[in-house]
Amino acid sequence: MEPIVPIRIGGYTRMHNLLPWRPNAGFENTEVIPLTSRSILNYPLDASEKMGTRPLKFPNLITGYQRNPVHASHAALYTRYTPQEWFQKQVKYYNEADSQRHYSERMRSDAVRIIRNAEEKIQHGQYDTNRRLGERISDVTFWRNEVASELERMLHEIERLQDSRGVLEKAVRDIEGPLHIAEECLYHREARKGTELVHDDSEKCLLREVESLRTNQKKLQGCLDKCKDQLRNCRASQNQLELDLKNKESALGIDTVCHHLSNQTHGIQYYSGIEKFDPCVSEQESWADAANRIVQKSQNERGRSSQLRTTAESLINKVSQEMWNTWSNSNSSLAHRCSELLEAKSKLQQHLQKVQQEIFDVEKNLELMRKAIADKSYATKVAHTRLEARMHRPDMELCRDYAHASLQKEIEEINHQLERMHKALKELENQHQKLLRTRTMLEHDLALKIDAIYIDKEKVCGLRRAYPVNALFRF
């Protein structure tokens, strides 16, 4: 078969116009005939003999152009690149490769330099931190030793101050005996009748004795209160010293562990965002000032405690001498007086009846006040329940609105009224107790009026036959 070469220029041109990206190479189309299944080697290749199968036919480039000149013109006009463009493209690739290689080398050099700088700075930072931790350990150790020494001295001072407090407490208790005797003598002398009720020297001496005993008791009690307050302050300083010592021991242990940490230590790990969190509550200077203040406060408290112990010893000696002098003067005056005058029995009975009636009225008011206070508890519970229930509102609904303010104002008003009522109740209770004590005193005095002479000679003088404070301040 002859190759079919269609020469239809119009149709060929329309096909390439529809496909503008396909170049027009100018070749002719050729039909390819497939071979049979038998191998071509089975046939003789003698030129004189005819081949059993015709060979493949390929297009003739030269004759094709000659037969169809339009193809050659299209091939020449639609060539894509020129040799100059091809050369420039290669030069461009070479320059791009050189620039990228140089940039990569510079980046590698910068990376190595950054690694070395980072290593140096990190090592220097760790060295500086280790040095700072060492200095911190030295500072904490110094102040720990100072606090421990001051704590030991404070414990000895507290022990001595406790001994002084015990002596003062014994002195205050021992004054109760003479004071009770003197007051009882005055009570007995109030039972005198008629003209025997005279404000004589014996009564004046007894009053001076009672006043002196109460004054001395107040002095001793005041000194005892000061001793208790000072002991409380010393214990507070002791507590501060112990707490500060414990904190310094803990901080010293933590800093020691941190000082021995290194890059090869086991158990180190990451804590995300730890460098942004600042839990510190003091600076280096304020920390040292705080430790110094604690030690200085302890020293001041020890100084005041020592001065207070000296004052207590001198006060005890002075009170003992004054008590003996007043006791001797009262006994000397009572040796000349053995009678007493009592008030009229009817007047006492009238006062006693009035006091009894007043006690009855006060008790009724007390019950009324207690009931009124109890009734206010329901309103208080309602307001508290409302306020507590509104606290469970979610998110932005937990608003400080007018209702919340009204509830708070209501609770404050209820508490104010309850406070006033409790205050009035307390005053009534105090007055009730006073009336009870007054009634007891009147009843007691009324009973003493019956046997005034017996009380004056036997009871009053009999109570003062022996000094009841022989071992008052023995320690």
Short mmCIF file of C-alpha atoms in Angstrom, two decimals:
data_model
loop_
_atom_site.label_atom_id
_atom_site.label_comp_id
_atom_site.label_asym_id
_atom_site.label_seq_id
_atom_site.Cartn_x
_atom_site.Cartn_y
_atom_site.Cartn_z
CA MET A 1 0.00 0.00 0.00
CA GLU A 2 1.20 3.48 -0.78
CA PRO A 3 1.32 5.96 2.10
CA ILE A 4 -1.64 8.24 2.13
CA VAL A 5 -0.52 11.79 2.38
CA PRO A 6 -3.50 14.09 2.39
CA ILE A 7 -2.77 17.45 0.95
CA ARG A 8 -5.66 19.50 2.17
CA ILE A 9 -4.20 22.76 3.15
CA GLY A 10 -7.45 24.43 4.11
CA GLY A 11 -8.49 21.73 6.56
CA TYR A 12 -4.96 21.46 8.02
CA THR A 13 -4.82 25.17 8.62
CA ARG A 14 -8.18 25.17 10.39
CA MET A 15 -7.09 22.35 12.65
CA HIS A 16 -3.96 24.20 13.78
CA ASN A 17 -5.86 27.41 14.29
CA LEU A 18 -8.12 25.58 16.69
CA LEU A 19 -5.05 24.29 18.57
CA PRO A 20 -2.80 27.36 18.90
CA TRP A 21 -0.37 25.74 21.38
CA ARG A 22 0.54 22.97 18.98
CA PRO A 23 3.44 24.00 16.66
CA ASN A 24 3.19 23.42 12.96
CA ALA A 25 6.26 21.26 12.25
CA GLY A 26 5.41 20.83 8.54
CA PHE A 27 5.43 17.03 8.53
CA GLU A 28 2.99 14.97 6.50
CA ASN A 29 0.68 12.41 7.96
CA THR A 30 1.64 8.83 7.22
CA GLU A 31 -0.37 5.66 7.57
CA VAL A 32 1.38 2.88 9.55
CA ILE A 33 0.61 -0.71 8.48
CA PRO A 34 1.20 -3.35 11.20
CA LEU A 35 3.30 -6.44 10.55
CA THR A 36 1.95 -9.96 10.55
CA SER A 37 2.51 -12.35 13.39
CA ARG A 38 5.40 -14.06 11.59
CA SER A 39 8.84 -12.76 12.29
CA ILE A 40 10.50 -10.81 9.59
CA LEU A 41 13.65 -12.88 10.03
CA ASN A 42 11.93 -15.91 8.56
CA TYR A 43 11.94 -14.34 5.14
CA PRO A 44 14.97 -14.20 2.93
CA LEU A 45 16.51 -10.82 2.51
CA ASP A 46 17.61 -11.36 -1.03
CA ALA A 47 17.14 -8.31 -3.13
CA SER A 48 16.16 -10.36 -6.16
CA GLU A 49 13.28 -11.91 -4.34
CA LYS A 50 10.26 -9.97 -3.31
CA MET A 51 9.46 -9.56 0.40
CA GLY A 52 6.43 -11.35 1.63
CA THR A 53 5.44 -8.32 3.70
CA ARG A 54 5.96 -4.73 2.77
CA PRO A 55 8.21 -2.70 5.13
CA LEU A 56 7.04 0.34 7.17
CA LYS A 57 6.79 3.59 5.30
CA PHE A 58 8.07 6.76 7.06
CA PRO A 59 7.53 10.26 5.81
CA ASN A 60 10.19 11.86 3.71
CA LEU A 61 11.03 15.13 5.25
CA ILE A 62 12.61 16.60 2.12
CA THR A 63 10.12 15.38 -0.42
CA GLY A 64 7.33 16.20 1.99
CA TYR A 65 8.40 19.79 2.08
CA GLN A 66 8.77 19.77 -1.67
CA ARG A 67 5.37 18.23 -2.20
CA ASN A 68 3.75 20.63 0.39
CA PRO A 69 5.74 23.90 0.71
CA VAL A 70 3.23 25.36 3.14
CA HIS A 71 4.48 22.96 5.82
CA ALA A 72 8.03 24.28 5.60
CA SER A 73 6.92 27.90 5.94
CA HIS A 74 4.89 27.11 9.00
CA ALA A 75 7.84 25.25 10.59
CA ALA A 76 10.17 28.21 10.04
CA LEU A 77 7.69 30.80 11.37
CA TYR A 78 6.56 28.95 14.53
CA THR A 79 9.94 27.94 16.03
CA ARG A 80 9.82 28.63 19.91
CA TYR A 81 13.35 29.68 21.03
CA THR A 82 16.56 30.95 19.53
CA PRO A 83 20.09 29.80 20.43
CA GLN A 84 20.73 33.13 22.15
CA GLU A 85 17.70 32.57 24.36
CA TRP A 86 18.83 29.08 25.12
CA PHE A 87 22.29 30.37 26.16
CA GLN A 88 20.82 33.12 28.33
CA LYS A 89 18.61 30.59 30.02
CA GLN A 90 21.62 28.45 30.92
CA VAL A 91 23.54 31.48 32.22
CA LYS A 92 20.53 32.42 34.33
CA TYR A 93 20.44 28.95 35.87
CA TYR A 94 24.17 29.11 36.62
CA ASN A 95 23.85 32.51 38.31
CA GLU A 96 20.83 31.37 40.31
CA ALA A 97 22.73 28.28 41.52
CA ASP A 98 25.77 30.41 42.54
CA SER A 99 23.66 32.96 44.44
CA GLN A 100 21.68 30.28 46.29
CA ARG A 101 24.89 28.45 47.20
CA HIS A 102 26.54 31.61 48.54
CA TYR A 103 23.40 32.52 50.52
CA SER A 104 23.27 29.00 51.99
CA GLU A 105 26.95 29.22 53.02
CA ARG A 106 26.33 32.58 54.72
CA MET A 107 23.30 31.16 56.52
CA ARG A 108 25.33 28.19 57.74
CA SER A 109 28.05 30.51 59.04
CA ASP A 110 25.47 32.67 60.84
CA ALA A 111 23.89 29.58 62.36
CA VAL A 112 27.24 28.36 63.72
CA ARG A 113 27.99 31.83 65.11
CA ILE A 114 24.58 32.03 66.77
CA ILE A 115 25.07 28.58 68.31
CA ARG A 116 28.44 29.58 69.76
CA ASN A 117 27.13 32.90 71.11
CA ALA A 118 24.13 31.21 72.67
CA GLU A 119 26.34 28.60 74.32
CA GLU A 120 28.67 31.25 75.74
CA LYS A 121 25.84 33.40 77.09
CA ILE A 122 24.01 30.44 78.61
CA GLN A 123 27.18 29.20 80.29
CA HIS A 124 27.89 32.69 81.60
CA GLY A 125 24.30 32.97 82.85
CA GLN A 126 24.53 29.64 84.68
CA TYR A 127 27.84 30.68 86.24
CA ASP A 128 26.40 33.99 87.39
CA THR A 129 23.30 32.26 88.77
CA ASN A 130 25.44 29.75 90.68
CA ARG A 131 27.47 32.61 92.13
CA ARG A 132 24.33 34.47 93.14
CA LEU A 133 22.91 31.34 94.72
CA GLY A 134 26.12 30.91 96.69
CA GLU A 135 25.91 34.48 97.96
CA ARG A 136 22.25 33.95 98.84
CA ILE A 137 23.11 30.79 100.79
CA SER A 138 25.74 32.74 102.76
CA ASP A 139 23.26 35.51 103.58
CA VAL A 140 20.53 33.08 104.65
CA THR A 141 23.00 31.11 106.77
CA PHE A 142 24.14 34.29 108.55
CA TRP A 143 20.61 35.44 109.37
CA ARG A 144 19.58 31.93 110.34
CA ASN A 145 22.36 31.82 112.92
CA GLU A 146 21.38 35.27 114.21
CA VAL A 147 17.75 34.25 114.53
CA ALA A 148 18.65 30.96 116.24
CA SER A 149 20.85 32.75 118.81
CA GLU A 150 18.19 35.35 119.51
CA LEU A 151 15.56 32.62 119.85
CA GLU A 152 17.63 30.84 122.50
CA ARG A 153 18.07 34.05 124.50
CA MET A 154 14.36 34.81 124.18
CA LEU A 155 13.44 31.36 125.55
CA HIS A 156 15.56 31.97 128.67
CA GLU A 157 13.98 35.38 129.18
CA ILE A 158 10.46 33.93 128.80
CA GLU A 159 11.24 31.34 131.46
CA ARG A 160 12.40 34.02 133.93
CA LEU A 161 9.38 36.20 133.12
CA GLN A 162 7.05 33.27 133.81
CA ASP A 163 8.61 32.92 137.27
CA SER A 164 7.93 36.61 137.95
CA ARG A 165 4.36 36.19 136.77
CA GLY A 166 3.87 33.31 139.20
CA VAL A 167 5.14 35.47 142.08
CA LEU A 168 2.77 38.30 141.12
CA GLU A 169 -0.19 35.95 140.87
CA LYS A 170 0.58 34.57 144.33
CA ALA A 171 0.83 38.12 145.73
CA VAL A 172 -2.53 39.09 144.20
CA ARG A 173 -4.16 35.96 145.66
CA ASP A 174 -2.63 36.58 149.11
CA ILE A 175 -4.03 40.12 149.26
CA GLU A 176 -7.55 38.70 149.01
CA GLY A 177 -7.31 37.43 152.61
CA PRO A 178 -6.53 40.75 154.37
CA LEU A 179 -8.87 42.59 152.00
CA HIS A 180 -11.69 40.20 152.78
CA ILE A 181 -11.10 40.56 156.53
CA ALA A 182 -11.03 44.35 156.35
CA GLU A 183 -14.19 44.50 154.24
CA GLU A 184 -15.93 42.04 156.53
CA CYS A 185 -14.97 44.15 159.51
CA LEU A 186 -16.49 47.18 157.81
CA TYR A 187 -19.63 45.17 157.05
CA HIS A 188 -19.88 44.08 160.69
CA ARG A 189 -19.39 47.62 161.95
CA GLU A 190 -22.25 48.77 159.73
CA ALA A 191 -24.56 46.68 161.95
CA ARG A 192 -24.20 49.01 164.94
CA LYS A 193 -27.37 50.59 166.39
CA GLY A 194 -28.26 54.06 167.66
CA THR A 195 -25.50 56.41 168.56
CA GLU A 196 -22.88 53.71 168.23
CA LEU A 197 -22.87 54.30 164.48
CA VAL A 198 -19.98 56.76 164.63
CA HIS A 199 -17.43 57.55 161.98
CA ASP A 200 -14.58 57.01 164.40
CA ASP A 201 -10.86 56.46 163.99
CA SER A 202 -11.29 52.69 163.77
CA GLU A 203 -13.57 53.03 160.79
CA LYS A 204 -11.24 55.51 159.19
CA CYS A 205 -8.32 53.13 159.69
CA LEU A 206 -10.32 50.26 158.24
CA LEU A 207 -11.28 52.36 155.25
CA ARG A 208 -7.70 53.41 154.73
CA GLU A 209 -6.66 49.78 155.03
CA VAL A 210 -9.22 48.66 152.44
CA GLU A 211 -8.25 51.50 150.14
CA SER A 212 -4.57 50.69 150.58
CA LEU A 213 -5.18 46.98 149.96
CA ARG A 214 -7.25 47.65 146.85
CA THR A 215 -4.72 50.17 145.57
CA ASN A 216 -1.88 47.75 146.14
CA GLN A 217 -3.93 44.97 144.60
CA LYS A 218 -4.58 47.13 141.54
CA LYS A 219 -0.89 47.93 141.33
CA LEU A 220 0.02 44.28 141.53
CA GLN A 221 -2.75 43.36 139.10
CA GLY A 222 -1.58 46.09 136.73
CA CYS A 223 1.97 44.82 136.99
CA LEU A 224 0.67 41.29 136.47
CA ASP A 225 -1.28 42.42 133.38
CA LYS A 226 1.85 44.11 132.06
CA CYS A 227 3.77 40.94 132.76
CA LYS A 228 1.16 38.90 130.88
CA ASP A 229 1.19 41.36 128.01
CA GLN A 230 4.96 41.33 127.94
CA LEU A 231 4.95 37.54 128.08
CA ARG A 232 2.48 37.54 125.20
CA ASN A 233 4.71 39.89 123.23
CA CYS A 234 7.74 37.76 124.01
CA ARG A 235 5.91 34.67 122.84
CA ALA A 236 4.82 36.52 119.72
CA SER A 237 8.46 37.41 119.09
CA GLN A 238 9.36 33.80 119.81
CA ASN A 239 6.76 32.67 117.31
CA GLN A 240 8.11 35.10 114.72
CA LEU A 241 11.64 33.90 115.37
CA GLU A 242 10.63 30.25 115.11
CA LEU A 243 8.64 30.87 111.96
CA ASP A 244 11.44 32.92 110.42
CA LEU A 245 13.97 30.26 111.43
CA LYS A 246 11.80 27.55 109.89
CA ASN A 247 11.37 29.56 106.70
CA LYS A 248 15.08 30.25 106.48
CA GLU A 249 15.87 26.56 107.02
CA SER A 250 13.45 25.65 104.24
CA ALA A 251 14.78 28.37 101.93
CA LEU A 252 18.36 27.33 102.70
CA GLY A 253 17.58 23.73 101.80
CA ILE A 254 15.87 24.75 98.56
CA ASP A 255 18.72 27.11 97.58
CA THR A 256 21.28 24.43 98.38
CA VAL A 257 19.49 21.94 96.13
CA CYS A 258 19.22 24.58 93.39
CA HIS A 259 22.92 25.43 93.78
CA HIS A 260 23.90 21.80 93.14
CA LEU A 261 21.69 21.41 90.04
CA SER A 262 23.46 21.15 86.69
CA ASN A 263 22.69 20.20 83.11
CA GLN A 264 23.45 16.55 83.90
CA THR A 265 21.18 16.36 86.97
CA HIS A 266 18.34 13.84 86.83
CA GLY A 267 14.79 15.00 87.30
CA ILE A 268 15.06 18.43 85.69
CA GLN A 269 12.12 19.28 83.44
CA TYR A 270 10.22 22.04 81.71
CA TYR A 271 7.69 24.30 83.42
CA SER A 272 5.82 26.23 80.76
CA GLY A 273 5.52 29.96 81.46
CA ILE A 274 7.45 29.79 84.77
CA GLU A 275 9.66 32.72 83.78
CA LYS A 276 6.61 34.98 83.36
CA PHE A 277 5.19 34.18 86.81
CA ASP A 278 6.60 36.32 89.64
CA PRO A 279 5.54 35.04 93.09
CA CYS A 280 8.16 37.09 94.97
CA VAL A 281 6.87 39.23 97.85
CA SER A 282 10.09 40.98 98.85
CA GLU A 283 13.35 42.32 97.51
CA GLN A 284 16.90 41.68 98.72
CA GLU A 285 16.94 44.84 100.85
CA SER A 286 13.42 44.37 102.23
CA TRP A 287 14.21 40.75 103.07
CA ALA A 288 17.28 41.74 105.09
CA ASP A 289 15.32 44.57 106.73
CA ALA A 290 12.56 42.15 107.71
CA ALA A 291 15.02 39.73 109.33
CA ASN A 292 16.74 42.63 111.09
CA ARG A 293 13.41 43.96 112.35
CA ILE A 294 12.48 40.58 113.78
CA VAL A 295 15.78 40.28 115.65
CA GLN A 296 15.64 43.91 116.79
CA LYS A 297 12.08 43.50 118.01
CA SER A 298 13.07 40.43 120.00
CA GLN A 299 15.95 42.32 121.59
CA ASN A 300 13.64 45.19 122.53
CA GLU A 301 11.13 42.79 124.04
CA ARG A 302 13.87 41.14 126.10
CA GLY A 303 14.99 44.54 127.38
CA ARG A 304 11.46 45.50 128.40
CA SER A 305 10.97 42.09 130.02
CA SER A 306 14.11 42.48 132.14
CA GLN A 307 13.05 45.98 133.23
CA LEU A 308 9.56 44.71 134.09
CA ARG A 309 10.95 41.93 136.27
CA THR A 310 13.00 44.46 138.26
CA THR A 311 9.93 46.70 138.68
CA ALA A 312 7.82 43.75 139.87
CA GLU A 313 10.35 42.79 142.58
CA SER A 314 10.55 46.34 143.97
CA LEU A 315 6.73 46.70 143.89
CA ILE A 316 6.24 43.46 145.83
CA ASN A 317 8.57 44.63 148.62
CA LYS A 318 6.88 48.03 148.82
CA VAL A 319 3.36 46.56 148.97
CA SER A 320 4.37 44.14 151.69
CA GLN A 321 5.60 46.95 153.95
CA GLU A 322 2.51 49.11 153.38
CA MET A 323 0.16 46.21 154.18
CA TRP A 324 1.87 45.56 157.52
CA ASN A 325 1.68 49.22 158.52
CA THR A 326 -2.03 49.58 157.74
CA TRP A 327 -2.84 46.33 159.54
CA SER A 328 -1.07 47.52 162.70
CA ASN A 329 -2.83 50.91 162.67
CA SER A 330 -6.26 49.33 162.24
CA ASN A 331 -5.67 46.92 165.13
CA SER A 332 -4.58 49.78 167.37
CA SER A 333 -7.74 51.76 166.59
CA LEU A 334 -10.04 48.73 166.95
CA ALA A 335 -8.65 48.17 170.45
CA HIS A 336 -10.54 51.35 171.55
CA ARG A 337 -13.71 50.68 169.59
CA CYS A 338 -15.81 47.54 169.75
CA SER A 339 -19.32 48.76 168.89
CA GLU A 340 -21.14 49.88 165.79
CA LEU A 341 -24.33 51.64 164.89
CA LEU A 342 -26.91 50.26 162.52
CA GLU A 343 -29.44 52.02 160.37
CA ALA A 344 -33.09 51.86 161.07
CA LYS A 345 -34.63 48.50 160.32
CA SER A 346 -37.74 49.97 158.80
CA LYS A 347 -35.80 52.04 156.32
CA LEU A 348 -33.83 49.03 155.26
CA GLN A 349 -37.02 47.04 154.85
CA GLN A 350 -38.55 49.77 152.72
CA HIS A 351 -35.45 49.91 150.53
CA LEU A 352 -35.45 46.15 150.35
CA GLN A 353 -39.10 46.08 149.26
CA LYS A 354 -38.47 48.72 146.59
CA VAL A 355 -35.45 46.83 145.32
CA GLN A 356 -37.55 43.66 145.20
CA GLN A 357 -40.27 45.44 143.21
CA GLU A 358 -37.68 46.89 140.86
CA ILE A 359 -36.16 43.46 140.36
CA PHE A 360 -39.62 42.14 139.44
CA ASP A 361 -40.15 44.94 136.90
CA VAL A 362 -36.70 44.49 135.43
CA GLU A 363 -37.28 40.74 135.02
CA LYS A 364 -40.51 41.41 133.11
CA ASN A 365 -38.66 43.83 130.82
CA LEU A 366 -35.92 41.28 130.33
CA GLU A 367 -38.42 38.67 129.14
CA LEU A 368 -40.05 41.21 126.84
CA MET A 369 -36.69 42.23 125.36
CA ARG A 370 -35.58 38.61 124.84
CA LYS A 371 -38.84 37.82 123.04
CA ALA A 372 -38.43 40.88 120.80
CA ILE A 373 -34.87 39.84 119.92
CA ALA A 374 -36.01 36.30 119.15
CA ASP A 375 -38.73 37.58 116.82
CA LYS A 376 -36.16 39.46 114.75
CA SER A 377 -34.36 36.23 113.87
CA TYR A 378 -36.94 35.32 111.19
CA ALA A 379 -36.42 38.56 109.27
CA THR A 380 -32.66 38.05 109.52
CA LYS A 381 -32.93 34.49 108.20
CA VAL A 382 -35.10 35.62 105.25
CA ALA A 383 -32.62 38.34 104.25
CA HIS A 384 -29.63 36.01 104.64
CA THR A 385 -31.35 33.26 102.65
CA ARG A 386 -32.17 35.66 99.82
CA LEU A 387 -28.64 37.01 99.71
CA GLU A 388 -27.11 33.52 99.77
CA ALA A 389 -29.48 32.26 97.03
CA ARG A 390 -28.59 35.22 94.75
CA MET A 391 -24.91 34.33 95.09
CA HIS A 392 -25.54 31.24 92.93
CA ARG A 393 -26.43 33.27 89.82
CA PRO A 394 -24.20 32.23 86.87
CA ASP A 395 -21.50 34.32 85.16
CA MET A 396 -22.52 37.91 84.39
CA GLU A 397 -25.88 37.44 86.08
CA LEU A 398 -24.01 37.75 89.38
CA CYS A 399 -24.67 41.47 89.32
CA ARG A 400 -24.49 43.96 92.17
CA ASP A 401 -27.94 45.28 91.34
CA TYR A 402 -30.38 47.35 93.38
CA ALA A 403 -31.86 44.20 94.89
CA HIS A 404 -28.43 43.17 96.17
CA ALA A 405 -27.86 46.61 97.66
CA SER A 406 -31.31 46.56 99.22
CA LEU A 407 -30.64 43.18 100.82
CA GLN A 408 -27.34 44.39 102.23
CA LYS A 409 -28.99 47.54 103.55
CA GLU A 410 -31.79 45.46 105.09
CA ILE A 411 -29.30 43.18 106.86
CA GLU A 412 -27.33 46.16 108.13
CA GLU A 413 -30.50 47.78 109.49
CA ILE A 414 -31.58 44.54 111.18
CA ASN A 415 -28.12 44.09 112.68
CA HIS A 416 -28.15 47.71 113.87
CA GLN A 417 -31.51 47.27 115.56
CA LEU A 418 -30.44 43.96 117.07
CA GLU A 419 -27.27 45.58 118.35
CA ARG A 420 -29.31 48.31 120.04
CA MET A 421 -31.66 45.74 121.53
CA HIS A 422 -28.77 43.57 122.74
CA LYS A 423 -27.15 46.62 124.26
CA ALA A 424 -30.36 47.50 126.08
CA LEU A 425 -30.73 43.87 127.16
CA LYS A 426 -27.21 43.83 128.47
CA GLU A 427 -27.81 47.02 130.43
CA LEU A 428 -30.97 45.55 131.89
CA GLU A 429 -29.14 42.37 132.84
CA ASN A 430 -26.36 44.36 134.45
CA GLN A 431 -28.89 46.44 136.33
CA HIS A 432 -30.67 43.27 137.38
CA GLN A 433 -27.46 41.85 138.74
CA LYS A 434 -26.75 45.09 140.55
CA LEU A 435 -30.21 45.03 142.08
CA LEU A 436 -29.65 41.45 143.16
CA ARG A 437 -26.36 42.39 144.76
CA THR A 438 -28.01 45.38 146.46
CA ARG A 439 -30.80 43.18 147.78
CA THR A 440 -28.27 40.70 149.12
CA MET A 441 -26.37 43.49 150.82
CA LEU A 442 -29.50 44.95 152.39
CA GLU A 443 -30.68 41.56 153.60
CA HIS A 444 -27.26 40.85 155.01
CA ASP A 445 -27.08 44.20 156.78
CA LEU A 446 -30.59 43.75 158.12
CA ALA A 447 -29.62 40.40 159.63
CA LEU A 448 -26.48 41.93 161.17
CA LYS A 449 -28.47 44.63 162.94
CA ILE A 450 -30.02 42.07 165.31
CA ASP A 451 -26.81 41.24 167.08
CA ALA A 452 -24.58 44.35 166.63
CA ILE A 453 -22.70 44.15 169.92
CA TYR A 454 -21.88 40.48 169.41
CA ILE A 455 -20.54 41.21 165.94
CA ASP A 456 -18.44 44.16 167.11
CA LYS A 457 -16.78 42.41 170.04
CA GLU A 458 -16.54 38.83 168.89
CA LYS A 459 -16.48 38.79 165.13
CA VAL A 460 -14.66 42.01 164.24
CA CYS A 461 -11.97 41.79 166.89
CA GLY A 462 -11.81 38.02 166.58
CA LEU A 463 -10.99 38.22 162.89
CA ARG A 464 -8.05 40.53 163.52
CA ARG A 465 -6.32 38.63 166.26
CA ALA A 466 -3.69 37.20 163.88
CA TYR A 467 -2.06 38.66 160.79
CA PRO A 468 -3.22 36.42 157.90
CA VAL A 469 -0.37 37.27 155.52
CA ASN A 470 2.70 35.93 157.31
CA ALA A 471 3.87 34.07 154.19
CA LEU A 472 2.43 36.55 151.68
CA PHE A 473 5.45 37.18 149.50
CA ARG A 474 7.60 34.22 150.39
CA PHE A 475 9.11 32.66 147.26
#
